[in-house]
Amino acid sequence: MPVIEARDVHFKYAETPVLKKFSFVSKDNEILGIIGPNGSGKTTLLKIIDGICKPQRGSVLLNQNDLNKMTRTEIARKIAFVPQDAAMVFSFTVEEVVMMGRSPHISRFRFESKKDADITRKAMKQTKIEQFAGRSINELSGGERQRVFIARALAQEPRIMLLDESAAFLDINHQISFFELLRMLNREEGVTVMVVTHDINMASLYCDRVMLLKDGMMYGIGTPHQVITKKNIEEVYGTEVLIDSHPIEGLPRMTLLSRRLSD
């Protein structure tokens, strides 16, 4: 059964079209990487799937239910969204921020329970931020903050995680840890993951399928071998690349060619 299904989705901001004739089906318990140039509609697609933006035409189904007919709480119990950069106006502690992920599961007139606290601590442990628990979120670096927001998403106990360039501020070590965490959540806990990334090689290594966007339309979707090809990448990104195989994993590996080499 498809987890997410988009049917002929059209979306525009004011008079600017962002997504056009967009249809796709996500598979249950997969990691789907979303790649494409800036302005191709990647972030907007995630916002539509999370119900933040509503398409002017078409529909999105979550477990065969129309997303437009679901409440924010109902959606938040199924989907967690980690934006590229989330600002915090107040100086909450890290533990308080992660605990906010429990909000969809806490009724209006109930305080946090031991279960909520345990889930919060587990999320902090999974993202390796326990040492920051009592510190203000505003005291952390960009990469540390991003790990806090990932932990907050984990505390929601979602069945689907949407991540918009969530590894952008992380160093190489934490980028690998980030994708390993996504793989663990997917393989061991059955979480369906949709991750927007500009790192095509990370998408190749860690994603079961890759979706390639161009100018608000689906250019291709399939396995890394099917999508990350020299022809596809050069046509969509407008730059020359070398595509060979990863020496250990055998998956597609992209190398940018300098203008000197390509002339």
PDB file of C-alpha atoms in Angstrom:
ATOM      1  CA  MET A   1       0.000   0.000   0.000  1.00  0.00           C
ATOM      2  CA  PRO A   2       1.414   3.462  -0.871  1.00  0.00           C
ATOM      3  CA  VAL A   3       2.107   5.697   2.125  1.00  0.00           C
ATOM      4  CA  ILE A   4       1.992   8.985   0.238  1.00  0.00           C
ATOM      5  CA  GLU A   5       0.321   9.467  -3.113  1.00  0.00           C
ATOM      6  CA  ALA A   6       0.297  12.772  -4.995  1.00  0.00           C
ATOM      7  CA  ARG A   7      -2.227  13.047  -7.818  1.00  0.00           C
ATOM      8  CA  ASP A   8      -1.776  15.738 -10.477  1.00  0.00           C
ATOM      9  CA  VAL A   9      -0.659  18.353  -7.930  1.00  0.00           C
ATOM     10  CA  HIS A  10      -0.409  21.962  -9.101  1.00  0.00           C
ATOM     11  CA  PHE A  11       0.865  24.690  -6.770  1.00  0.00           C
ATOM     12  CA  LYS A  12       1.891  28.305  -7.199  1.00  0.00           C
ATOM     13  CA  TYR A  13       2.870  31.244  -5.013  1.00  0.00           C
ATOM     14  CA  ALA A  14       0.898  34.267  -6.253  1.00  0.00           C
ATOM     15  CA  GLU A  15       1.327  33.973 -10.026  1.00  0.00           C
ATOM     16  CA  THR A  16       4.520  31.887  -9.933  1.00  0.00           C
ATOM     17  CA  PRO A  17       3.984  28.158 -10.657  1.00  0.00           C
ATOM     18  CA  VAL A  18       6.144  25.935  -8.441  1.00  0.00           C
ATOM     19  CA  LEU A  19       4.795  22.410  -9.015  1.00  0.00           C
ATOM     20  CA  LYS A  20       3.053  21.366 -12.234  1.00  0.00           C
ATOM     21  CA  LYS A  21       1.228  18.117 -13.034  1.00  0.00           C
ATOM     22  CA  PHE A  22       3.055  16.462 -10.142  1.00  0.00           C
ATOM     23  CA  SER A  23       2.194  12.838  -9.406  1.00  0.00           C
ATOM     24  CA  PHE A  24       4.108  10.134  -7.559  1.00  0.00           C
ATOM     25  CA  VAL A  25       3.647   7.271  -5.131  1.00  0.00           C
ATOM     26  CA  SER A  26       5.951   6.633  -2.182  1.00  0.00           C
ATOM     27  CA  LYS A  27       6.564   3.087  -1.059  1.00  0.00           C
ATOM     28  CA  ASP A  28       6.028   1.878   2.476  1.00  0.00           C
ATOM     29  CA  ASN A  29       9.204   1.708   4.557  1.00  0.00           C
ATOM     30  CA  GLU A  30      11.578   3.253   2.026  1.00  0.00           C
ATOM     31  CA  ILE A  31      14.131   6.047   2.054  1.00  0.00           C
ATOM     32  CA  LEU A  32      13.304   8.378  -0.832  1.00  0.00           C
ATOM     33  CA  GLY A  33      15.880  11.014  -1.707  1.00  0.00           C
ATOM     34  CA  ILE A  34      14.672  14.187  -3.436  1.00  0.00           C
ATOM     35  CA  ILE A  35      17.244  16.016  -5.547  1.00  0.00           C
ATOM     36  CA  GLY A  36      17.169  18.844  -8.074  1.00  0.00           C
ATOM     37  CA  PRO A  37      18.444  22.390  -8.609  1.00  0.00           C
ATOM     38  CA  ASN A  38      17.415  25.343  -6.460  1.00  0.00           C
ATOM     39  CA  GLY A  39      13.891  26.450  -7.338  1.00  0.00           C
ATOM     40  CA  SER A  40      12.809  23.072  -8.692  1.00  0.00           C
ATOM     41  CA  GLY A  41      10.083  22.678  -6.038  1.00  0.00           C
ATOM     42  CA  LYS A  42      11.691  20.319  -3.517  1.00  0.00           C
ATOM     43  CA  THR A  43      10.841  22.244  -0.331  1.00  0.00           C
ATOM     44  CA  THR A  44       7.346  23.104  -1.557  1.00  0.00           C
ATOM     45  CA  LEU A  45       6.695  19.430  -2.229  1.00  0.00           C
ATOM     46  CA  LEU A  46       7.542  18.545   1.381  1.00  0.00           C
ATOM     47  CA  LYS A  47       5.308  21.355   2.680  1.00  0.00           C
ATOM     48  CA  ILE A  48       2.405  20.057   0.603  1.00  0.00           C
ATOM     49  CA  ILE A  49       2.939  16.506   1.869  1.00  0.00           C
ATOM     50  CA  ASP A  50       2.961  17.855   5.442  1.00  0.00           C
ATOM     51  CA  GLY A  51      -0.238  19.819   4.823  1.00  0.00           C
ATOM     52  CA  ILE A  52       1.454  23.198   5.396  1.00  0.00           C
ATOM     53  CA  CYS A  53       0.671  24.254   1.818  1.00  0.00           C
ATOM     54  CA  LYS A  54      -2.454  23.204  -0.034  1.00  0.00           C
ATOM     55  CA  PRO A  55      -2.337  22.589  -3.784  1.00  0.00           C
ATOM     56  CA  GLN A  56      -4.562  24.677  -6.039  1.00  0.00           C
ATOM     57  CA  ARG A  57      -5.312  21.533  -8.011  1.00  0.00           C
ATOM     58  CA  GLY A  58      -4.879  17.838  -7.387  1.00  0.00           C
ATOM     59  CA  SER A  59      -4.696  15.963  -4.108  1.00  0.00           C
ATOM     60  CA  VAL A  60      -2.327  14.231  -1.699  1.00  0.00           C
ATOM     61  CA  LEU A  61      -3.309  11.027   0.068  1.00  0.00           C
ATOM     62  CA  LEU A  62      -1.793   9.820   3.338  1.00  0.00           C
ATOM     63  CA  ASN A  63      -2.493   6.110   3.800  1.00  0.00           C
ATOM     64  CA  GLN A  64      -5.320   6.559   1.256  1.00  0.00           C
ATOM     65  CA  ASN A  65      -6.875   9.427   3.255  1.00  0.00           C
ATOM     66  CA  ASP A  66      -7.186  12.893   1.735  1.00  0.00           C
ATOM     67  CA  LEU A  67      -4.711  15.129   3.538  1.00  0.00           C
ATOM     68  CA  ASN A  68      -7.019  18.153   3.171  1.00  0.00           C
ATOM     69  CA  LYS A  69      -9.625  16.421   5.329  1.00  0.00           C
ATOM     70  CA  MET A  70      -7.219  15.696   8.195  1.00  0.00           C
ATOM     71  CA  THR A  71      -6.539  17.972  11.174  1.00  0.00           C
ATOM     72  CA  ARG A  72      -3.058  19.254  12.001  1.00  0.00           C
ATOM     73  CA  THR A  73      -2.923  16.955  15.031  1.00  0.00           C
ATOM     74  CA  GLU A  74      -3.882  13.919  12.944  1.00  0.00           C
ATOM     75  CA  ILE A  75      -1.168  14.738  10.429  1.00  0.00           C
ATOM     76  CA  ALA A  76       1.436  15.427  13.133  1.00  0.00           C
ATOM     77  CA  ARG A  77       0.837  11.993  14.658  1.00  0.00           C
ATOM     78  CA  LYS A  78       1.895  10.444  11.355  1.00  0.00           C
ATOM     79  CA  ILE A  79       4.326  12.921   9.791  1.00  0.00           C
ATOM     80  CA  ALA A  80       7.279  14.835  11.230  1.00  0.00           C
ATOM     81  CA  PHE A  81       8.818  17.670   9.208  1.00  0.00           C
ATOM     82  CA  VAL A  82      12.354  18.938   9.815  1.00  0.00           C
ATOM     83  CA  PRO A  83      12.908  22.236   7.961  1.00  0.00           C
ATOM     84  CA  GLN A  84      16.265  23.435   6.716  1.00  0.00           C
ATOM     85  CA  ASP A  85      16.490  26.104   9.398  1.00  0.00           C
ATOM     86  CA  ALA A  86      14.048  26.490  12.275  1.00  0.00           C
ATOM     87  CA  ALA A  87      14.243  29.728  14.259  1.00  0.00           C
ATOM     88  CA  MET A  88      13.487  29.801  17.993  1.00  0.00           C
ATOM     89  CA  VAL A  89      12.323  33.148  19.348  1.00  0.00           C
ATOM     90  CA  PHE A  90      12.513  32.124  23.006  1.00  0.00           C
ATOM     91  CA  SER A  91      15.562  30.646  24.683  1.00  0.00           C
ATOM     92  CA  PHE A  92      14.172  27.184  25.448  1.00  0.00           C
ATOM     93  CA  THR A  93      16.492  24.472  26.679  1.00  0.00           C
ATOM     94  CA  VAL A  94      17.379  21.656  24.313  1.00  0.00           C
ATOM     95  CA  GLU A  95      15.313  19.183  26.339  1.00  0.00           C
ATOM     96  CA  GLU A  96      12.296  21.515  26.192  1.00  0.00           C
ATOM     97  CA  VAL A  97      12.612  21.837  22.409  1.00  0.00           C
ATOM     98  CA  VAL A  98      12.794  18.059  21.944  1.00  0.00           C
ATOM     99  CA  MET A  99       9.823  17.588  24.298  1.00  0.00           C
ATOM    100  CA  MET A 100       7.784  19.833  21.967  1.00  0.00           C
ATOM    101  CA  GLY A 101       7.737  16.877  19.602  1.00  0.00           C
ATOM    102  CA  ARG A 102       5.383  15.134  22.010  1.00  0.00           C
ATOM    103  CA  SER A 103       2.692  17.812  21.550  1.00  0.00           C
ATOM    104  CA  PRO A 104       0.525  15.809  19.091  1.00  0.00           C
ATOM    105  CA  HIS A 105       0.307  12.990  21.642  1.00  0.00           C
ATOM    106  CA  ILE A 106      -0.510  15.108  24.706  1.00  0.00           C
ATOM    107  CA  SER A 107      -4.113  16.143  25.248  1.00  0.00           C
ATOM    108  CA  ARG A 108      -4.937  19.757  25.950  1.00  0.00           C
ATOM    109  CA  PHE A 109      -5.479  19.218  29.668  1.00  0.00           C
ATOM    110  CA  ARG A 110      -2.650  16.779  30.403  1.00  0.00           C
ATOM    111  CA  PHE A 111       0.969  17.357  31.388  1.00  0.00           C
ATOM    112  CA  GLU A 112       3.923  15.378  30.068  1.00  0.00           C
ATOM    113  CA  SER A 113       4.102  11.846  31.435  1.00  0.00           C
ATOM    114  CA  LYS A 114       7.049   9.596  32.235  1.00  0.00           C
ATOM    115  CA  LYS A 115       6.523   7.995  28.830  1.00  0.00           C
ATOM    116  CA  ASP A 116       6.885  11.398  27.150  1.00  0.00           C
ATOM    117  CA  ALA A 117      10.074  12.059  29.120  1.00  0.00           C
ATOM    118  CA  ASP A 118      11.481   8.633  28.218  1.00  0.00           C
ATOM    119  CA  ILE A 119      10.765   9.152  24.512  1.00  0.00           C
ATOM    120  CA  THR A 120      12.377  12.601  24.676  1.00  0.00           C
ATOM    121  CA  ARG A 121      15.529  11.180  26.265  1.00  0.00           C
ATOM    122  CA  LYS A 122      15.648   8.370  23.683  1.00  0.00           C
ATOM    123  CA  ALA A 123      15.447  10.904  20.836  1.00  0.00           C
ATOM    124  CA  MET A 124      18.281  12.940  22.358  1.00  0.00           C
ATOM    125  CA  LYS A 125      20.390   9.818  22.753  1.00  0.00           C
ATOM    126  CA  GLN A 126      19.757   8.742  19.149  1.00  0.00           C
ATOM    127  CA  THR A 127      20.928  12.140  17.871  1.00  0.00           C
ATOM    128  CA  LYS A 128      23.793  12.353  20.396  1.00  0.00           C
ATOM    129  CA  ILE A 129      22.709  15.606  22.024  1.00  0.00           C
ATOM    130  CA  GLU A 130      22.208  14.411  25.635  1.00  0.00           C
ATOM    131  CA  GLN A 131      25.088  16.621  26.780  1.00  0.00           C
ATOM    132  CA  PHE A 132      23.176  19.720  25.596  1.00  0.00           C
ATOM    133  CA  ALA A 133      19.940  18.894  27.466  1.00  0.00           C
ATOM    134  CA  GLY A 134      20.075  21.841  29.900  1.00  0.00           C
ATOM    135  CA  ARG A 135      21.613  24.370  27.512  1.00  0.00           C
ATOM    136  CA  SER A 136      19.719  27.069  25.663  1.00  0.00           C
ATOM    137  CA  ILE A 137      18.958  26.212  22.032  1.00  0.00           C
ATOM    138  CA  ASN A 138      20.281  29.666  21.089  1.00  0.00           C
ATOM    139  CA  GLU A 139      23.736  28.847  22.468  1.00  0.00           C
ATOM    140  CA  LEU A 140      24.333  26.016  19.991  1.00  0.00           C
ATOM    141  CA  SER A 141      26.019  26.040  16.621  1.00  0.00           C
ATOM    142  CA  GLY A 142      23.982  25.617  13.432  1.00  0.00           C
ATOM    143  CA  GLY A 143      24.867  21.937  13.156  1.00  0.00           C
ATOM    144  CA  GLU A 144      24.081  21.253  16.820  1.00  0.00           C
ATOM    145  CA  ARG A 145      20.731  23.044  16.520  1.00  0.00           C
ATOM    146  CA  GLN A 146      19.821  20.958  13.499  1.00  0.00           C
ATOM    147  CA  ARG A 147      20.433  17.766  15.455  1.00  0.00           C
ATOM    148  CA  VAL A 148      18.073  19.124  18.148  1.00  0.00           C
ATOM    149  CA  PHE A 149      15.315  19.656  15.564  1.00  0.00           C
ATOM    150  CA  ILE A 150      15.849  16.141  14.236  1.00  0.00           C
ATOM    151  CA  ALA A 151      15.487  14.860  17.805  1.00  0.00           C
ATOM    152  CA  ARG A 152      12.263  16.860  18.175  1.00  0.00           C
ATOM    153  CA  ALA A 153      10.925  15.151  15.051  1.00  0.00           C
ATOM    154  CA  LEU A 154      11.901  11.740  16.430  1.00  0.00           C
ATOM    155  CA  ALA A 155      10.021  12.502  19.646  1.00  0.00           C
ATOM    156  CA  GLN A 156       6.820  12.712  17.576  1.00  0.00           C
ATOM    157  CA  GLU A 157       7.199   8.978  16.915  1.00  0.00           C
ATOM    158  CA  PRO A 158       6.247   9.545  13.269  1.00  0.00           C
ATOM    159  CA  ARG A 159       5.633   6.893  10.655  1.00  0.00           C
ATOM    160  CA  ILE A 160       6.905   9.310   8.009  1.00  0.00           C
ATOM    161  CA  MET A 161       9.791  11.762   8.317  1.00  0.00           C
ATOM    162  CA  LEU A 162      10.234  14.657   5.903  1.00  0.00           C
ATOM    163  CA  LEU A 163      13.634  16.322   6.027  1.00  0.00           C
ATOM    164  CA  ASP A 164      14.526  19.448   4.060  1.00  0.00           C
ATOM    165  CA  GLU A 165      18.300  19.739   3.692  1.00  0.00           C
ATOM    166  CA  SER A 166      18.610  18.768   7.347  1.00  0.00           C
ATOM    167  CA  ALA A 167      22.276  17.794   6.968  1.00  0.00           C
ATOM    168  CA  ALA A 168      23.242  21.075   5.319  1.00  0.00           C
ATOM    169  CA  PHE A 169      24.936  22.532   8.422  1.00  0.00           C
ATOM    170  CA  LEU A 170      26.571  19.317   9.589  1.00  0.00           C
ATOM    171  CA  ASP A 171      30.234  18.459   9.210  1.00  0.00           C
ATOM    172  CA  ILE A 172      31.257  15.317   7.311  1.00  0.00           C
ATOM    173  CA  ASN A 173      31.225  13.084  10.387  1.00  0.00           C
ATOM    174  CA  HIS A 174      27.774  14.209  11.457  1.00  0.00           C
ATOM    175  CA  GLN A 175      26.447  14.026   7.891  1.00  0.00           C
ATOM    176  CA  ILE A 176      27.325  10.343   7.844  1.00  0.00           C
ATOM    177  CA  SER A 177      25.827   9.886  11.328  1.00  0.00           C
ATOM    178  CA  PHE A 178      22.690  11.677  10.132  1.00  0.00           C
ATOM    179  CA  PHE A 179      22.154   9.357   7.164  1.00  0.00           C
ATOM    180  CA  GLU A 180      23.048   6.313   9.261  1.00  0.00           C
ATOM    181  CA  LEU A 181      20.377   7.403  11.746  1.00  0.00           C
ATOM    182  CA  LEU A 182      17.815   7.680   8.949  1.00  0.00           C
ATOM    183  CA  ARG A 183      18.764   4.203   7.760  1.00  0.00           C
ATOM    184  CA  MET A 184      18.431   2.801  11.291  1.00  0.00           C
ATOM    185  CA  LEU A 185      14.998   4.399  11.774  1.00  0.00           C
ATOM    186  CA  ASN A 186      13.915   3.043   8.408  1.00  0.00           C
ATOM    187  CA  ARG A 187      15.284  -0.489   8.782  1.00  0.00           C
ATOM    188  CA  GLU A 188      14.657  -1.098  12.487  1.00  0.00           C
ATOM    189  CA  GLU A 189      11.579   1.005  13.262  1.00  0.00           C
ATOM    190  CA  GLY A 190       9.856   1.019   9.869  1.00  0.00           C
ATOM    191  CA  VAL A 191       9.854   4.799   9.397  1.00  0.00           C
ATOM    192  CA  THR A 192       9.311   5.955   5.821  1.00  0.00           C
ATOM    193  CA  VAL A 193      11.808   8.724   5.066  1.00  0.00           C
ATOM    194  CA  MET A 194      11.686  11.453   2.431  1.00  0.00           C
ATOM    195  CA  VAL A 195      14.821  13.589   2.456  1.00  0.00           C
ATOM    196  CA  VAL A 196      15.690  16.599   0.318  1.00  0.00           C
ATOM    197  CA  THR A 197      19.422  16.854  -0.253  1.00  0.00           C
ATOM    198  CA  HIS A 198      21.858  18.616  -2.548  1.00  0.00           C
ATOM    199  CA  ASP A 199      24.408  15.863  -1.882  1.00  0.00           C
ATOM    200  CA  ILE A 200      23.776  13.529  -4.787  1.00  0.00           C
ATOM    201  CA  ASN A 201      26.392  11.041  -3.599  1.00  0.00           C
ATOM    202  CA  MET A 202      24.781  10.723  -0.163  1.00  0.00           C
ATOM    203  CA  ALA A 203      21.422  10.186  -1.877  1.00  0.00           C
ATOM    204  CA  SER A 204      22.988   7.439  -3.965  1.00  0.00           C
ATOM    205  CA  LEU A 205      24.556   5.706  -0.961  1.00  0.00           C
ATOM    206  CA  TYR A 206      21.639   5.847   1.469  1.00  0.00           C
ATOM    207  CA  CYS A 207      18.386   6.102  -0.490  1.00  0.00           C
ATOM    208  CA  ASP A 208      16.384   3.188  -1.846  1.00  0.00           C
ATOM    209  CA  ARG A 209      14.967   5.423  -4.552  1.00  0.00           C
ATOM    210  CA  VAL A 210      15.764   8.897  -5.824  1.00  0.00           C
ATOM    211  CA  MET A 211      13.345  11.504  -7.190  1.00  0.00           C
ATOM    212  CA  LEU A 212      14.821  14.090  -9.572  1.00  0.00           C
ATOM    213  CA  LEU A 213      12.954  17.386 -10.018  1.00  0.00           C
ATOM    214  CA  LYS A 214      13.339  20.038 -12.707  1.00  0.00           C
ATOM    215  CA  ASP A 215      11.302  23.249 -13.011  1.00  0.00           C
ATOM    216  CA  GLY A 216       8.531  21.989 -10.743  1.00  0.00           C
ATOM    217  CA  MET A 217       8.028  18.734 -12.589  1.00  0.00           C
ATOM    218  CA  MET A 218       9.074  15.152 -12.070  1.00  0.00           C
ATOM    219  CA  TYR A 219      12.094  14.452 -14.262  1.00  0.00           C
ATOM    220  CA  GLY A 220      12.648  10.922 -13.004  1.00  0.00           C
ATOM    221  CA  ILE A 221      12.173   8.531 -10.090  1.00  0.00           C
ATOM    222  CA  GLY A 222      13.745   5.151  -9.480  1.00  0.00           C
ATOM    223  CA  THR A 223      16.779   3.450  -8.020  1.00  0.00           C
ATOM    224  CA  PRO A 224      20.041   5.408  -7.825  1.00  0.00           C
ATOM    225  CA  HIS A 225      21.280   3.485 -10.868  1.00  0.00           C
ATOM    226  CA  GLN A 226      18.191   4.510 -12.842  1.00  0.00           C
ATOM    227  CA  VAL A 227      18.187   8.199 -11.900  1.00  0.00           C
ATOM    228  CA  ILE A 228      21.774   9.252 -11.173  1.00  0.00           C
ATOM    229  CA  THR A 229      23.126   9.020 -14.696  1.00  0.00           C
ATOM    230  CA  LYS A 230      25.410  11.355 -16.617  1.00  0.00           C
ATOM    231  CA  LYS A 231      22.605  12.259 -19.040  1.00  0.00           C
ATOM    232  CA  ASN A 232      20.049  13.016 -16.310  1.00  0.00           C
ATOM    233  CA  ILE A 233      22.346  15.067 -14.083  1.00  0.00           C
ATOM    234  CA  GLU A 234      23.813  17.105 -16.926  1.00  0.00           C
ATOM    235  CA  GLU A 235      20.398  17.865 -18.440  1.00  0.00           C
ATOM    236  CA  VAL A 236      18.821  18.872 -15.129  1.00  0.00           C
ATOM    237  CA  TYR A 237      21.732  20.755 -13.541  1.00  0.00           C
ATOM    238  CA  GLY A 238      23.289  22.128 -16.720  1.00  0.00           C
ATOM    239  CA  THR A 239      26.855  21.176 -15.827  1.00  0.00           C
ATOM    240  CA  GLU A 240      29.215  18.444 -16.928  1.00  0.00           C
ATOM    241  CA  VAL A 241      29.818  15.572 -14.520  1.00  0.00           C
ATOM    242  CA  LEU A 242      31.526  12.227 -14.352  1.00  0.00           C
ATOM    243  CA  ILE A 243      29.420   9.305 -13.135  1.00  0.00           C
ATOM    244  CA  ASP A 244      31.273   6.170 -12.116  1.00  0.00           C
ATOM    245  CA  SER A 245      30.767   3.468  -9.482  1.00  0.00           C
ATOM    246  CA  HIS A 246      31.556   3.715  -5.799  1.00  0.00           C
ATOM    247  CA  PRO A 247      34.579   1.428  -5.288  1.00  0.00           C
ATOM    248  CA  ILE A 248      32.988  -0.445  -2.366  1.00  0.00           C
ATOM    249  CA  GLU A 249      29.203  -0.082  -2.683  1.00  0.00           C
ATOM    250  CA  GLY A 250      29.030  -0.191  -6.487  1.00  0.00           C
ATOM    251  CA  LEU A 251      26.443   2.611  -6.496  1.00  0.00           C
ATOM    252  CA  PRO A 252      26.594   5.652  -8.803  1.00  0.00           C
ATOM    253  CA  ARG A 253      29.149   8.259  -7.755  1.00  0.00           C
ATOM    254  CA  MET A 254      29.183  11.770  -9.175  1.00  0.00           C
ATOM    255  CA  THR A 255      32.262  13.930  -9.684  1.00  0.00           C
ATOM    256  CA  LEU A 256      31.989  17.521 -10.825  1.00  0.00           C
ATOM    257  CA  LEU A 257      34.217  18.462 -13.738  1.00  0.00           C
ATOM    258  CA  SER A 258      35.955  21.812 -13.654  1.00  0.00           C
ATOM    259  CA  ARG A 259      35.479  24.144 -16.589  1.00  0.00           C
ATOM    260  CA  ARG A 260      39.139  23.632 -17.517  1.00  0.00           C
ATOM    261  CA  LEU A 261      38.710  19.856 -17.743  1.00  0.00           C
ATOM    262  CA  SER A 262      35.438  20.057 -19.646  1.00  0.00           C
ATOM    263  CA  ASP A 263      36.668  22.577 -22.250  1.00  0.00           C
TER     264      ASP A 263
END
